[in-house]
Amino acid sequence: MATAAAQQTARTQPGTGRDGTVGTTDADDAFARAFDAAVAADERIEPRDWMPDAYRATLVRQIAQHAHSEIIGMQPEANWITRAPSLRRKAILMAKVQDEAGHGLYLYSAAETLGTGRDELLDKLHSGRQKYSSIFNYPTLTWADVGAIGWLVDGAAITNQVPLCRCSYGPYARAMVRICKEESFHQRQGYELLLALSKGTPEQHAMAQDAVDRWWWPSLMMFGPPDDESAHSAQSMAWKIKRHSNDELRQRFVDICVPQAESLGLTLPDPDLRWNEERGQHDFGAIDWTEFREVLKGNGPCNEQRITQRRRAHDEGAWVREAAAAHAAKHSRPGAGAPAAPAPTTASADTTGTTGAPQA
Ligand SMILES: [Fe+2]
Ligand SMILES: [Fe+2]
C-alpha cells in the first residue's frame, strides 16, 4: 500500500501548467485518479497538486465571493464606530471590523495559491462580475444592528464556515480555522451587546427587538437558495469543498438560535416557528426568495452605496500601494543591505472600504 508521501508525489507534478494540463491522456488519467483517491481518503489537495480545472474554478469563485463578503461586510458596522455608546464598545467594534479585513486578506491569499491574483478579483468585484453575500446590502439603522449582525450574521457565518475547516483544498481549510475562531468572538460580542440592550430600558429593548426583526430573514438567506435550486451544491459536495447542504445548515442555524433568542428575551419574527417533536428540529416559515434574488441582482437597499464606497477606498489607497511597491523595489536591489521584501499585491493596503462618510 502506498504511503501518504508517495501518494502526495503521485499527484504532484512540478512544472505542470497552472491549469493542471498534462501531456498525455494516460498521464491525465493517472493524475485524475490520484486526485479522486486523495479526495476520497479525506486528504488535502495542495496548490502544486494536479486538480481538475472545474475544481479550481469552483474554489476561486467561492473563495473570491467569501473574501469580497469579508471586506464589504466591514462597511455596515464601520458605520457605527464613531457613534459607539462607550469606549469599551468602540474598542470591541474596531477590533471586530479589523478582523474582517484580516479575513479578507487570508482569503485573497488562498485564492492566489490557485493562480488568480487579487487585482483581478478586486477588479471583478468592482465591476460587478463577482458577488459578495447579499446580507451586506442591508443598512445598519441603529446601534442594536451591530449586536444583531454579530449574533445572527456572524453566527450564520460560523455555521457555514466551521465545516469548511475540513474542506478538501488545504489553503482554504487552514484559513478557515483562524477565521472561525475570530467569528466565534464576533458572535459572542453581538449576543452580549443585544443582551445588555434587551435588559436595559424599554426603549433599548425595543431597539434590540427591531434589529432582530430586520436581520432574521436576511440571515437565513445567507445559507443560499434551497437545495433543489442550488446549482453548484452537488459537485461541491462530491469534491468535499462543501460538507453539508444549504438547507441542512440553515436548519442547524435555526435550531441554535431559538433557545438563544429565549435567553436574550427577544422573539424571532416568524409566526410559523415551532418545535417539531417528530423531526426533532424546528419548523419555520417560508423565506421570501424573491427578495433574495432582487438583492443579489443589485436592487437591495445599499448595493450601489457599498460598491461605490469600495471603489473609492481602492482608489484612495493607490498611493499606499505605490509607496509599498517602491519600498520593496528599493530593498530588493543588490547591495541594498536589507532583506528583500515580498512585492506587495494591490489589495494589501486597501481592504477597509471604511473611510469617508457613514455608510448606512
Ligand atoms: Fe469574517
Ligand atoms: Fe465576523
PDB file of C-alpha atoms in Angstrom, residues 62-74 77 92-112 118 121-122 136 150 153-155 157-158 161 164 171-187 189 222 347-348 350-352:
ATOM      1  CA  GLN A  62     -16.251  30.504  -3.780  1.00  0.00           C
ATOM      2  CA  ILE A  63     -13.119  31.891  -2.092  1.00  0.00           C
ATOM      3  CA  ALA A  64     -13.402  35.184  -4.012  1.00  0.00           C
ATOM      4  CA  GLN A  65     -17.040  35.606  -3.022  1.00  0.00           C
ATOM      5  CA  HIS A  66     -16.095  34.839   0.556  1.00  0.00           C
ATOM      6  CA  ALA A  67     -13.180  37.323   0.528  1.00  0.00           C
ATOM      7  CA  HIS A  68     -15.343  40.045  -1.038  1.00  0.00           C
ATOM      8  CA  SER A  69     -18.011  39.469   1.636  1.00  0.00           C
ATOM      9  CA  GLU A  70     -15.433  39.955   4.395  1.00  0.00           C
ATOM     10  CA  ILE A  71     -14.264  43.333   3.142  1.00  0.00           C
ATOM     11  CA  ILE A  72     -17.673  44.655   2.030  1.00  0.00           C
ATOM     12  CA  GLY A  73     -19.021  43.426   5.376  1.00  0.00           C
ATOM     13  CA  MET A  74     -16.775  45.957   7.127  1.00  0.00           C
ATOM     14  CA  GLU A  77     -20.527  48.017  11.001  1.00  0.00           C
ATOM     15  CA  ILE A  92     -14.590  45.949  20.571  1.00  0.00           C
ATOM     16  CA  LEU A  93     -16.209  47.105  17.334  1.00  0.00           C
ATOM     17  CA  MET A  94     -12.926  48.414  15.924  1.00  0.00           C
ATOM     18  CA  ALA A  95     -11.239  45.082  16.684  1.00  0.00           C
ATOM     19  CA  LYS A  96     -14.080  43.218  15.030  1.00  0.00           C
ATOM     20  CA  VAL A  97     -14.071  45.325  11.860  1.00  0.00           C
ATOM     21  CA  GLN A  98     -10.280  44.952  11.689  1.00  0.00           C
ATOM     22  CA  ASP A  99     -10.656  41.178  11.999  1.00  0.00           C
ATOM     23  CA  GLU A 100     -12.919  41.210   8.943  1.00  0.00           C
ATOM     24  CA  ALA A 101     -10.173  42.969   6.941  1.00  0.00           C
ATOM     25  CA  GLY A 102      -7.791  40.214   8.051  1.00  0.00           C
ATOM     26  CA  HIS A 103     -10.261  37.535   6.939  1.00  0.00           C
ATOM     27  CA  GLY A 104     -10.352  39.169   3.518  1.00  0.00           C
ATOM     28  CA  LEU A 105      -6.554  39.062   3.338  1.00  0.00           C
ATOM     29  CA  TYR A 106      -6.300  35.369   4.324  1.00  0.00           C
ATOM     30  CA  LEU A 107      -8.881  34.517   1.709  1.00  0.00           C
ATOM     31  CA  TYR A 108      -7.383  36.562  -1.126  1.00  0.00           C
ATOM     32  CA  SER A 109      -4.094  34.807  -0.300  1.00  0.00           C
ATOM     33  CA  ALA A 110      -5.824  31.421  -0.507  1.00  0.00           C
ATOM     34  CA  ALA A 111      -7.233  32.394  -3.935  1.00  0.00           C
ATOM     35  CA  GLU A 112      -3.743  33.425  -5.065  1.00  0.00           C
ATOM     36  CA  ARG A 118      -6.004  39.861  -6.067  1.00  0.00           C
ATOM     37  CA  LEU A 121     -10.509  39.523  -8.161  1.00  0.00           C
ATOM     38  CA  LEU A 122     -10.928  43.091  -6.925  1.00  0.00           C
ATOM     39  CA  PHE A 136     -24.299  43.296   3.449  1.00  0.00           C
ATOM     40  CA  GLY A 150     -22.723  39.853  15.489  1.00  0.00           C
ATOM     41  CA  VAL A 153     -24.764  37.318  10.667  1.00  0.00           C
ATOM     42  CA  ASP A 154     -21.512  36.170  12.273  1.00  0.00           C
ATOM     43  CA  GLY A 155     -23.473  33.283  13.820  1.00  0.00           C
ATOM     44  CA  ALA A 157     -21.164  32.618   9.033  1.00  0.00           C
ATOM     45  CA  ILE A 158     -19.805  30.276  11.724  1.00  0.00           C
ATOM     46  CA  GLN A 161     -17.734  28.018   7.863  1.00  0.00           C
ATOM     47  CA  LEU A 164     -15.085  24.495   5.661  1.00  0.00           C
ATOM     48  CA  PRO A 171      -5.018  26.589   1.973  1.00  0.00           C
ATOM     49  CA  TYR A 172      -8.763  27.357   2.210  1.00  0.00           C
ATOM     50  CA  ALA A 173      -9.301  24.864   5.037  1.00  0.00           C
ATOM     51  CA  ARG A 174      -6.360  26.285   7.037  1.00  0.00           C
ATOM     52  CA  ALA A 175      -7.512  29.891   6.547  1.00  0.00           C
ATOM     53  CA  MET A 176     -10.918  28.905   7.887  1.00  0.00           C
ATOM     54  CA  VAL A 177      -9.519  27.578  11.174  1.00  0.00           C
ATOM     55  CA  ARG A 178      -8.364  31.014  12.292  1.00  0.00           C
ATOM     56  CA  ILE A 179     -11.333  32.801  10.755  1.00  0.00           C
ATOM     57  CA  CYS A 180     -13.771  30.608  12.680  1.00  0.00           C
ATOM     58  CA  LYS A 181     -12.039  31.343  15.983  1.00  0.00           C
ATOM     59  CA  GLU A 182     -12.436  35.061  15.352  1.00  0.00           C
ATOM     60  CA  GLU A 183     -16.026  34.700  14.131  1.00  0.00           C
ATOM     61  CA  SER A 184     -16.818  32.999  17.393  1.00  0.00           C
ATOM     62  CA  PHE A 185     -15.644  36.126  19.260  1.00  0.00           C
ATOM     63  CA  HIS A 186     -17.760  38.251  16.901  1.00  0.00           C
ATOM     64  CA  GLN A 187     -20.856  36.183  17.565  1.00  0.00           C
ATOM     65  CA  GLN A 189     -19.862  40.189  21.327  1.00  0.00           C
ATOM     66  CA  MET A 222     -27.132  33.694   3.857  1.00  0.00           C
ATOM     67  CA  ALA A 347      -5.087  44.863  -2.109  1.00  0.00           C
ATOM     68  CA  SER A 348      -2.519  44.911   0.650  1.00  0.00           C
ATOM     69  CA  ASP A 350      -6.755  48.634   0.674  1.00  0.00           C
ATOM     70  CA  THR A 351      -9.114  46.303   2.354  1.00  0.00           C
ATOM     71  CA  THR A 352     -11.068  48.526   4.625  1.00  0.00           C
TER      72      THR A 352
END
